[in-house]
mmCIF file with all atom_site columns, C-alpha atoms in Angstrom:
data_model
loop_
_atom_site.group_PDB
_atom_site.id
_atom_site.type_symbol
_atom_site.label_atom_id
_atom_site.label_alt_id
_atom_site.label_comp_id
_atom_site.label_asym_id
_atom_site.label_entity_id
_atom_site.label_seq_id
_atom_site.pdbx_PDB_ins_code
_atom_site.Cartn_x
_atom_site.Cartn_y
_atom_site.Cartn_z
_atom_site.occupancy
_atom_site.B_iso_or_equiv
_atom_site.pdbx_formal_charge
_atom_site.auth_seq_id
_atom_site.auth_comp_id
_atom_site.auth_asym_id
_atom_site.auth_atom_id
_atom_site.pdbx_PDB_model_num
ATOM 1   C CA . MET A 1 1   ? -24.812 -14.036 0.895   1.00 0.00 ? 30  MET A CA 1
ATOM 2   C CA . ALA A 1 2   ? -24.582 -13.189 -3.230  1.00 0.00 ? 31  ALA A CA 1
ATOM 3   C CA . VAL A 1 3   ? -21.155 -14.255 -4.931  1.00 0.00 ? 32  VAL A CA 1
ATOM 4   C CA . LYS A 1 4   ? -19.354 -11.686 -6.179  1.00 0.00 ? 33  LYS A CA 1
ATOM 5   C CA . ASN A 1 5   ? -16.974 -12.130 -9.172  1.00 0.00 ? 34  ASN A CA 1
ATOM 6   C CA . LEU A 1 6   ? -13.666 -10.297 -8.532  1.00 0.00 ? 35  LEU A CA 1
ATOM 7   C CA . THR A 1 7   ? -10.601 -10.288 -10.972 1.00 0.00 ? 36  THR A CA 1
ATOM 8   C CA . LEU A 1 8   ? -7.270  -10.467 -9.755  1.00 0.00 ? 37  LEU A CA 1
ATOM 9   C CA . THR A 1 9   ? -3.915  -9.607  -11.200 1.00 0.00 ? 38  THR A CA 1
ATOM 10  C CA . ALA A 1 10  ? -0.938  -10.840 -10.232 1.00 0.00 ? 39  ALA A CA 1
ATOM 11  C CA . TYR A 1 11  ? 2.594   -9.246  -11.074 1.00 0.00 ? 40  TYR A CA 1
ATOM 12  C CA . ASP A 1 12  ? 5.976   -10.195 -11.202 1.00 0.00 ? 41  ASP A CA 1
ATOM 13  C CA . ILE A 1 13  ? 8.726   -7.628  -9.424  1.00 0.00 ? 42  ILE A CA 1
ATOM 14  C CA . ALA A 1 14  ? 11.985  -6.938  -10.903 1.00 0.00 ? 43  ALA A CA 1
ATOM 15  C CA . THR A 1 15  ? 14.544  -4.412  -10.056 1.00 0.00 ? 44  THR A CA 1
ATOM 16  C CA . THR A 1 16  ? 14.992  -1.263  -12.048 1.00 0.00 ? 45  THR A CA 1
ATOM 17  C CA . GLU A 1 17  ? 18.490  -1.464  -12.116 1.00 0.00 ? 46  GLU A CA 1
ATOM 18  C CA . ALA A 1 18  ? 20.967  -3.633  -13.657 1.00 0.00 ? 47  ALA A CA 1
ATOM 19  C CA . THR A 1 19  ? 22.214  -6.106  -10.850 1.00 0.00 ? 48  THR A CA 1
ATOM 20  C CA . THR A 1 20  ? 23.438  -9.512  -10.328 1.00 0.00 ? 49  THR A CA 1
ATOM 21  C CA . LYS A 1 21  ? 22.178  -9.647  -6.529  1.00 0.00 ? 50  LYS A CA 1
ATOM 22  C CA . GLN A 1 22  ? 19.084  -11.307 -5.489  1.00 0.00 ? 51  GLN A CA 1
ATOM 23  C CA . ILE A 1 23  ? 16.725  -9.020  -4.962  1.00 0.00 ? 52  ILE A CA 1
ATOM 24  C CA . LYS A 1 24  ? 13.681  -8.976  -1.887  1.00 0.00 ? 53  LYS A CA 1
ATOM 25  C CA . PRO A 1 25  ? 11.168  -6.676  -2.255  1.00 0.00 ? 54  PRO A CA 1
ATOM 26  C CA . PHE A 1 26  ? 9.242   -8.660  0.314   1.00 0.00 ? 55  PHE A CA 1
ATOM 27  C CA . ASN A 1 27  ? 11.984  -8.365  2.795   1.00 0.00 ? 56  ASN A CA 1
ATOM 28  C CA . ASP A 1 28  ? 12.914  -4.835  1.953   1.00 0.00 ? 57  ASP A CA 1
ATOM 29  C CA . ILE A 1 29  ? 8.744   -3.809  2.382   1.00 0.00 ? 58  ILE A CA 1
ATOM 30  C CA . ALA A 1 30  ? 8.328   -6.470  5.652   1.00 0.00 ? 59  ALA A CA 1
ATOM 31  C CA . SER A 1 31  ? 11.560  -4.513  7.386   1.00 0.00 ? 60  SER A CA 1
ATOM 32  C CA . ILE A 1 32  ? 10.106  -1.078  6.861   1.00 0.00 ? 61  ILE A CA 1
ATOM 33  C CA . LEU A 1 33  ? 6.380   -1.765  8.227   1.00 0.00 ? 62  LEU A CA 1
ATOM 34  C CA . SER A 1 34  ? 7.499   -4.016  10.872  1.00 0.00 ? 63  SER A CA 1
ATOM 35  C CA . ASN A 1 35  ? 10.022  -0.969  12.009  1.00 0.00 ? 64  ASN A CA 1
ATOM 36  C CA . SER A 1 36  ? 7.430   2.001   11.341  1.00 0.00 ? 65  SER A CA 1
ATOM 37  C CA . LYS A 1 37  ? 5.451   3.056   14.000  1.00 0.00 ? 66  LYS A CA 1
ATOM 38  C CA . THR A 1 38  ? 2.834   5.379   13.022  1.00 0.00 ? 67  THR A CA 1
ATOM 39  C CA . ILE A 1 39  ? 1.324   5.750   9.988   1.00 0.00 ? 68  ILE A CA 1
ATOM 40  C CA . ASN A 1 40  ? 2.979   9.511   9.077   1.00 0.00 ? 69  ASN A CA 1
ATOM 41  C CA . GLU A 1 41  ? 5.901   7.624   8.860   1.00 0.00 ? 70  GLU A CA 1
ATOM 42  C CA . ARG A 1 42  ? 4.243   5.871   5.747   1.00 0.00 ? 71  ARG A CA 1
ATOM 43  C CA . PHE A 1 43  ? 2.527   9.212   4.507   1.00 0.00 ? 72  PHE A CA 1
ATOM 44  C CA . MET A 1 44  ? 3.919   10.047  1.047   1.00 0.00 ? 73  MET A CA 1
ATOM 45  C CA . ARG A 1 45  ? 2.695   13.433  -0.146  1.00 0.00 ? 74  ARG A CA 1
ATOM 46  C CA . LEU A 1 46  ? 2.011   13.409  -3.973  1.00 0.00 ? 75  LEU A CA 1
ATOM 47  C CA . SER A 1 47  ? 3.182   16.913  -4.333  1.00 0.00 ? 76  SER A CA 1
ATOM 48  C CA . GLY A 1 48  ? 4.440   19.839  -2.534  1.00 0.00 ? 77  GLY A CA 1
ATOM 49  C CA . LEU A 1 49  ? 2.725   21.813  -4.593  1.00 0.00 ? 78  LEU A CA 1
ATOM 50  C CA . ASP A 1 50  ? -0.370  20.319  -4.710  1.00 0.00 ? 79  ASP A CA 1
ATOM 51  C CA . GLU A 1 51  ? -2.935  22.617  -3.439  1.00 0.00 ? 80  GLU A CA 1
ATOM 52  C CA . ASN A 1 52  ? -5.151  19.571  -2.555  1.00 0.00 ? 81  ASN A CA 1
ATOM 53  C CA . LYS A 1 53  ? -2.382  18.445  -0.093  1.00 0.00 ? 82  LYS A CA 1
ATOM 54  C CA . GLU A 1 54  ? -2.901  14.518  -1.222  1.00 0.00 ? 83  GLU A CA 1
ATOM 55  C CA . GLY A 1 55  ? -1.151  11.596  -0.196  1.00 0.00 ? 84  GLY A CA 1
ATOM 56  C CA . ASP A 1 56  ? -0.752  7.671   -0.170  1.00 0.00 ? 85  ASP A CA 1
ATOM 57  C CA . PHE A 1 57  ? 0.066   5.383   2.706   1.00 0.00 ? 86  PHE A CA 1
ATOM 58  C CA . ILE A 1 58  ? -0.303  2.132   3.936   1.00 0.00 ? 87  ILE A CA 1
ATOM 59  C CA . ALA A 1 59  ? -3.359  2.252   6.303   1.00 0.00 ? 88  ALA A CA 1
ATOM 60  C CA . SER A 1 60  ? -3.242  -1.306  7.305   1.00 0.00 ? 89  SER A CA 1
ATOM 61  C CA . PHE A 1 61  ? -1.375  -4.860  6.785   1.00 0.00 ? 90  PHE A CA 1
ATOM 62  C CA . LYS A 1 62  ? -0.901  -7.979  8.162   1.00 0.00 ? 91  LYS A CA 1
ATOM 63  C CA . SER A 1 63  ? 2.354   -9.503  7.889   1.00 0.00 ? 92  SER A CA 1
ATOM 64  C CA . THR A 1 64  ? 3.813   -13.122 8.145   1.00 0.00 ? 93  THR A CA 1
ATOM 65  C CA . LYS A 1 65  ? 7.114   -14.884 7.358   1.00 0.00 ? 94  LYS A CA 1
ATOM 66  C CA . LYS A 1 66  ? 5.281   -15.771 4.045   1.00 0.00 ? 95  LYS A CA 1
ATOM 67  C CA . TYR A 1 67  ? 3.447   -12.725 2.924   1.00 0.00 ? 96  TYR A CA 1
ATOM 68  C CA . ILE A 1 68  ? 1.770   -9.303  3.160   1.00 0.00 ? 97  ILE A CA 1
ATOM 69  C CA . PHE A 1 69  ? -1.404  -8.346  2.657   1.00 0.00 ? 98  PHE A CA 1
ATOM 70  C CA . GLY A 1 70  ? -2.410  -4.646  3.057   1.00 0.00 ? 99  GLY A CA 1
ATOM 71  C CA . LEU A 1 71  ? -4.677  -1.654  2.352   1.00 0.00 ? 100 LEU A CA 1
ATOM 72  C CA . VAL A 1 72  ? -3.212  1.490   0.843   1.00 0.00 ? 101 VAL A CA 1
ATOM 73  C CA . LEU A 1 73  ? -5.125  4.635   0.784   1.00 0.00 ? 102 LEU A CA 1
ATOM 74  C CA . ARG A 1 74  ? -5.014  8.269   -0.681  1.00 0.00 ? 103 ARG A CA 1
ATOM 75  C CA . MET A 1 75  ? -5.922  10.823  1.460   1.00 0.00 ? 104 MET A CA 1
ATOM 76  C CA . LYS A 1 76  ? -6.851  14.768  1.004   1.00 0.00 ? 105 LYS A CA 1
ATOM 77  C CA . GLU A 1 77  ? -6.023  16.574  3.322   1.00 0.00 ? 106 GLU A CA 1
ATOM 78  C CA . GLY A 1 78  ? -8.022  19.231  5.723   1.00 0.00 ? 107 GLY A CA 1
ATOM 79  C CA . GLU A 1 79  ? -11.429 17.921  3.975   1.00 0.00 ? 108 GLU A CA 1
ATOM 80  C CA . MET A 1 80  ? -14.359 17.203  6.421   1.00 0.00 ? 109 MET A CA 1
ATOM 81  C CA . ALA A 1 81  ? -14.493 13.367  6.136   1.00 0.00 ? 110 ALA A CA 1
ATOM 82  C CA . HIS A 1 82  ? -13.235 10.512  8.459   1.00 0.00 ? 111 HIS A CA 1
ATOM 83  C CA . ILE A 1 83  ? -9.528  10.208  8.893   1.00 0.00 ? 112 ILE A CA 1
ATOM 84  C CA . LEU A 1 84  ? -8.381  11.800  12.174  1.00 0.00 ? 113 LEU A CA 1
ATOM 85  C CA . LYS A 1 85  ? -5.130  13.413  12.763  1.00 0.00 ? 114 LYS A CA 1
ATOM 86  C CA . ASP A 1 86  ? -4.584  11.172  15.936  1.00 0.00 ? 115 ASP A CA 1
ATOM 87  C CA . GLN A 1 87  ? -5.204  8.300   13.976  1.00 0.00 ? 116 GLN A CA 1
ATOM 88  C CA . LEU A 1 88  ? -2.346  8.776   11.933  1.00 0.00 ? 117 LEU A CA 1
ATOM 89  C CA . ASP A 1 89  ? -0.202  8.606   14.917  1.00 0.00 ? 118 ASP A CA 1
ATOM 90  C CA . HIS A 1 90  ? -1.427  4.635   14.946  1.00 0.00 ? 119 HIS A CA 1
ATOM 91  C CA . LEU A 1 91  ? 0.547   1.936   13.659  1.00 0.00 ? 120 LEU A CA 1
ATOM 92  C CA . MET A 1 92  ? -2.477  1.060   11.454  1.00 0.00 ? 121 MET A CA 1
ATOM 93  C CA . ILE A 1 93  ? -6.191  1.796   10.742  1.00 0.00 ? 122 ILE A CA 1
ATOM 94  C CA . THR A 1 94  ? -9.126  -0.084  9.179   1.00 0.00 ? 123 THR A CA 1
ATOM 95  C CA . LEU A 1 95  ? -11.729 1.116   6.827   1.00 0.00 ? 124 LEU A CA 1
ATOM 96  C CA . ASP A 1 96  ? -14.314 0.407   9.647   1.00 0.00 ? 125 ASP A CA 1
ATOM 97  C CA . GLU A 1 97  ? -12.504 2.459   12.035  1.00 0.00 ? 126 GLU A CA 1
ATOM 98  C CA . ILE A 1 98  ? -12.663 5.462   8.914   1.00 0.00 ? 127 ILE A CA 1
ATOM 99  C CA . ALA A 1 99  ? -15.849 4.951   8.345   1.00 0.00 ? 128 ALA A CA 1
ATOM 100 C CA . LYS A 1 100 ? -17.291 5.330   12.245  1.00 0.00 ? 129 LYS A CA 1
ATOM 101 C CA . GLU A 1 101 ? -15.271 8.447   13.083  1.00 0.00 ? 130 GLU A CA 1
ATOM 102 C CA . THR A 1 102 ? -16.915 11.995  13.534  1.00 0.00 ? 131 THR A CA 1
ATOM 103 C CA . GLU A 1 103 ? -15.954 15.123  12.173  1.00 0.00 ? 132 GLU A CA 1
ATOM 104 C CA . ALA A 1 104 ? -13.879 16.516  14.969  1.00 0.00 ? 133 ALA A CA 1
ATOM 105 C CA . ASN A 1 105 ? -9.971  16.945  14.640  1.00 0.00 ? 134 ASN A CA 1
ATOM 106 C CA . VAL A 1 106 ? -10.130 15.694  10.856  1.00 0.00 ? 135 VAL A CA 1
ATOM 107 C CA . ALA A 1 107 ? -6.735  15.198  9.016   1.00 0.00 ? 136 ALA A CA 1
ATOM 108 C CA . GLY A 1 108 ? -8.424  14.729  5.642   1.00 0.00 ? 137 GLY A CA 1
ATOM 109 C CA . ALA A 1 109 ? -10.594 12.683  3.602   1.00 0.00 ? 138 ALA A CA 1
ATOM 110 C CA . MET A 1 110 ? -10.004 9.172   1.875   1.00 0.00 ? 139 MET A CA 1
ATOM 111 C CA . LYS A 1 111 ? -10.257 9.330   -1.769  1.00 0.00 ? 140 LYS A CA 1
ATOM 112 C CA . GLU A 1 112 ? -9.131  6.191   -2.949  1.00 0.00 ? 141 GLU A CA 1
ATOM 113 C CA . TYR A 1 113 ? -8.046  2.609   -1.863  1.00 0.00 ? 142 TYR A CA 1
ATOM 114 C CA . SER A 1 114 ? -7.016  -0.579  -3.071  1.00 0.00 ? 143 SER A CA 1
ATOM 115 C CA . TYR A 1 115 ? -5.573  -4.012  -1.579  1.00 0.00 ? 144 TYR A CA 1
ATOM 116 C CA . PHE A 1 116 ? -1.984  -5.721  -2.022  1.00 0.00 ? 145 PHE A CA 1
ATOM 117 C CA . PHE A 1 117 ? -0.997  -9.249  -1.721  1.00 0.00 ? 146 PHE A CA 1
ATOM 118 C CA . LEU A 1 118 ? 2.831   -9.459  -1.602  1.00 0.00 ? 147 LEU A CA 1
ATOM 119 C CA . ASN A 1 119 ? 5.210   -12.551 -1.136  1.00 0.00 ? 148 ASN A CA 1
ATOM 120 C CA . ASN A 1 120 ? 8.654   -13.407 -2.744  1.00 0.00 ? 149 ASN A CA 1
ATOM 121 C CA . SER A 1 121 ? 8.840   -11.460 -5.750  1.00 0.00 ? 150 SER A CA 1
ATOM 122 C CA . ASN A 1 122 ? 4.923   -11.705 -6.580  1.00 0.00 ? 151 ASN A CA 1
ATOM 123 C CA . LEU A 1 123 ? 2.572   -8.894  -6.097  1.00 0.00 ? 152 LEU A CA 1
ATOM 124 C CA . ILE A 1 124 ? -1.625  -9.516  -6.516  1.00 0.00 ? 153 ILE A CA 1
ATOM 125 C CA . TYR A 1 125 ? -2.924  -5.855  -6.651  1.00 0.00 ? 154 TYR A CA 1
ATOM 126 C CA . ILE A 1 126 ? -6.657  -5.719  -6.223  1.00 0.00 ? 155 ILE A CA 1
ATOM 127 C CA . PRO A 1 127 ? -7.435  -2.855  -7.885  1.00 0.00 ? 156 PRO A CA 1
ATOM 128 C CA . GLY A 1 128 ? -10.052 -0.368  -5.894  1.00 0.00 ? 157 GLY A CA 1
ATOM 129 C CA . LEU A 1 129 ? -9.605  3.651   -7.081  1.00 0.00 ? 158 LEU A CA 1
ATOM 130 C CA . LEU A 1 130 ? -5.855  3.637   -6.932  1.00 0.00 ? 159 LEU A CA 1
ATOM 131 C CA . SER A 1 131 ? -4.107  2.538   -9.675  1.00 0.00 ? 160 SER A CA 1
ATOM 132 C CA . LEU A 1 132 ? -1.260  0.304   -10.214 1.00 0.00 ? 161 LEU A CA 1
ATOM 133 C CA . LYS A 1 133 ? 1.456   2.970   -11.267 1.00 0.00 ? 162 LYS A CA 1
ATOM 134 C CA . SER A 1 134 ? 0.188   5.218   -8.274  1.00 0.00 ? 163 SER A CA 1
ATOM 135 C CA . PHE A 1 135 ? 0.960   2.229   -5.874  1.00 0.00 ? 164 PHE A CA 1
ATOM 136 C CA . GLU A 1 136 ? 4.253   1.239   -7.481  1.00 0.00 ? 165 GLU A CA 1
ATOM 137 C CA . THR A 1 137 ? 5.435   4.869   -7.105  1.00 0.00 ? 166 THR A CA 1
ATOM 138 C CA . TYR A 1 138 ? 4.592   4.768   -3.489  1.00 0.00 ? 167 TYR A CA 1
ATOM 139 C CA . PHE A 1 139 ? 6.121   1.419   -3.029  1.00 0.00 ? 168 PHE A CA 1
ATOM 140 C CA . ASN A 1 140 ? 9.716   2.690   -4.403  1.00 0.00 ? 169 ASN A CA 1
ATOM 141 C CA . TRP A 1 141 ? 8.982   5.804   -2.238  1.00 0.00 ? 170 TRP A CA 1
ATOM 142 C CA . LEU A 1 142 ? 8.370   3.982   1.070   1.00 0.00 ? 171 LEU A CA 1
ATOM 143 C CA . LEU A 1 143 ? 11.725  1.750   0.136   1.00 0.00 ? 172 LEU A CA 1
ATOM 144 C CA . ARG A 1 144 ? 13.840  5.032   -0.497  1.00 0.00 ? 173 ARG A CA 1
ATOM 145 C CA . LYS A 1 145 ? 12.363  7.566   1.782   1.00 0.00 ? 174 LYS A CA 1
ATOM 146 C CA . ASP A 1 146 ? 15.432  6.809   4.500   1.00 0.00 ? 175 ASP A CA 1
ATOM 147 C CA . ASN A 1 147 ? 17.797  5.000   2.019   1.00 0.00 ? 176 ASN A CA 1
ATOM 148 C CA . ASP A 1 148 ? 18.300  6.781   -1.523  1.00 0.00 ? 177 ASP A CA 1
ATOM 149 C CA . GLU A 1 149 ? 20.553  3.411   -2.552  1.00 0.00 ? 178 GLU A CA 1
ATOM 150 C CA . ALA A 1 150 ? 17.706  1.092   -2.033  1.00 0.00 ? 179 ALA A CA 1
ATOM 151 C CA . THR A 1 151 ? 16.540  -1.048  -5.135  1.00 0.00 ? 180 THR A CA 1
ATOM 152 C CA . GLY A 1 152 ? 13.942  0.039   -7.047  1.00 0.00 ? 181 GLY A CA 1
ATOM 153 C CA . TYR A 1 153 ? 11.292  -2.124  -8.392  1.00 0.00 ? 182 TYR A CA 1
ATOM 154 C CA . VAL A 1 154 ? 8.885   -2.463  -11.362 1.00 0.00 ? 183 VAL A CA 1
ATOM 155 C CA . PHE A 1 155 ? 5.622   -4.654  -11.645 1.00 0.00 ? 184 PHE A CA 1
ATOM 156 C CA . SER A 1 156 ? 5.140   -6.646  -14.795 1.00 0.00 ? 185 SER A CA 1
ATOM 157 C CA . PRO A 1 157 ? 1.610   -8.700  -15.143 1.00 0.00 ? 186 PRO A CA 1
ATOM 158 C CA . VAL A 1 158 ? 1.865   -12.288 -15.334 1.00 0.00 ? 187 VAL A CA 1
ATOM 159 C CA . VAL A 1 159 ? -0.545  -13.288 -18.020 1.00 0.00 ? 188 VAL A CA 1
ATOM 160 C CA . LYS A 1 160 ? -2.446  -16.821 -17.067 1.00 0.00 ? 189 LYS A CA 1
ATOM 161 C CA . GLU A 1 161 ? -5.953  -17.487 -17.142 1.00 0.00 ? 190 GLU A CA 1
ATOM 162 C CA . THR A 1 162 ? -7.509  -19.968 -14.684 1.00 0.00 ? 191 THR A CA 1
ATOM 163 C CA . ASP A 1 163 ? -10.931 -20.519 -13.200 1.00 0.00 ? 192 ASP A CA 1
ATOM 164 C CA . GLU A 1 164 ? -10.017 -21.158 -9.730  1.00 0.00 ? 193 GLU A CA 1
ATOM 165 C CA . VAL A 1 165 ? -7.172  -20.573 -7.648  1.00 0.00 ? 194 VAL A CA 1
ATOM 166 C CA . PRO A 1 166 ? -7.364  -21.926 -4.170  1.00 0.00 ? 195 PRO A CA 1
ATOM 167 C CA . PHE A 1 167 ? -6.831  -19.809 -1.223  1.00 0.00 ? 196 PHE A CA 1
ATOM 168 C CA . SER A 1 168 ? -4.585  -20.469 1.869   1.00 0.00 ? 197 SER A CA 1
ATOM 169 C CA . GLY A 1 169 ? -2.604  -18.663 4.479   1.00 0.00 ? 198 GLY A CA 1
#
């Protein structure tokens, strides 16, 4: 198997408001994801005026007490592709499941995707085609969709170069 170099960018997570309370972005998003029953609950339409009817959602995730690893997708509704309407009623969907479905009952086309890894107050964003700014907007929307008083967050790059980082779960 060929080795592929992958550049990861780490971000500190800070609040958008002046506050003295301790921020807990991991706990905030973990609670929302664990309480969601379907992808539809996590689906953010980009704009009600958008003729393309595009939206972002967390398609799948793995959550532990220490981290969340997830896949965020952008979908264009109504286009012949591989995200079925009934799949949006599931808790999660993988890229493999999207790739093998038929055209019948299509909800829309996968346009862009990226992976993220979140722990306490740090984010590692593995850029696919979905920009970090789009993910930040989605992250804050997800936190505030049912609670207008929820804390908003911004992602600031942490600049450190290293040749090797050991990964463990």
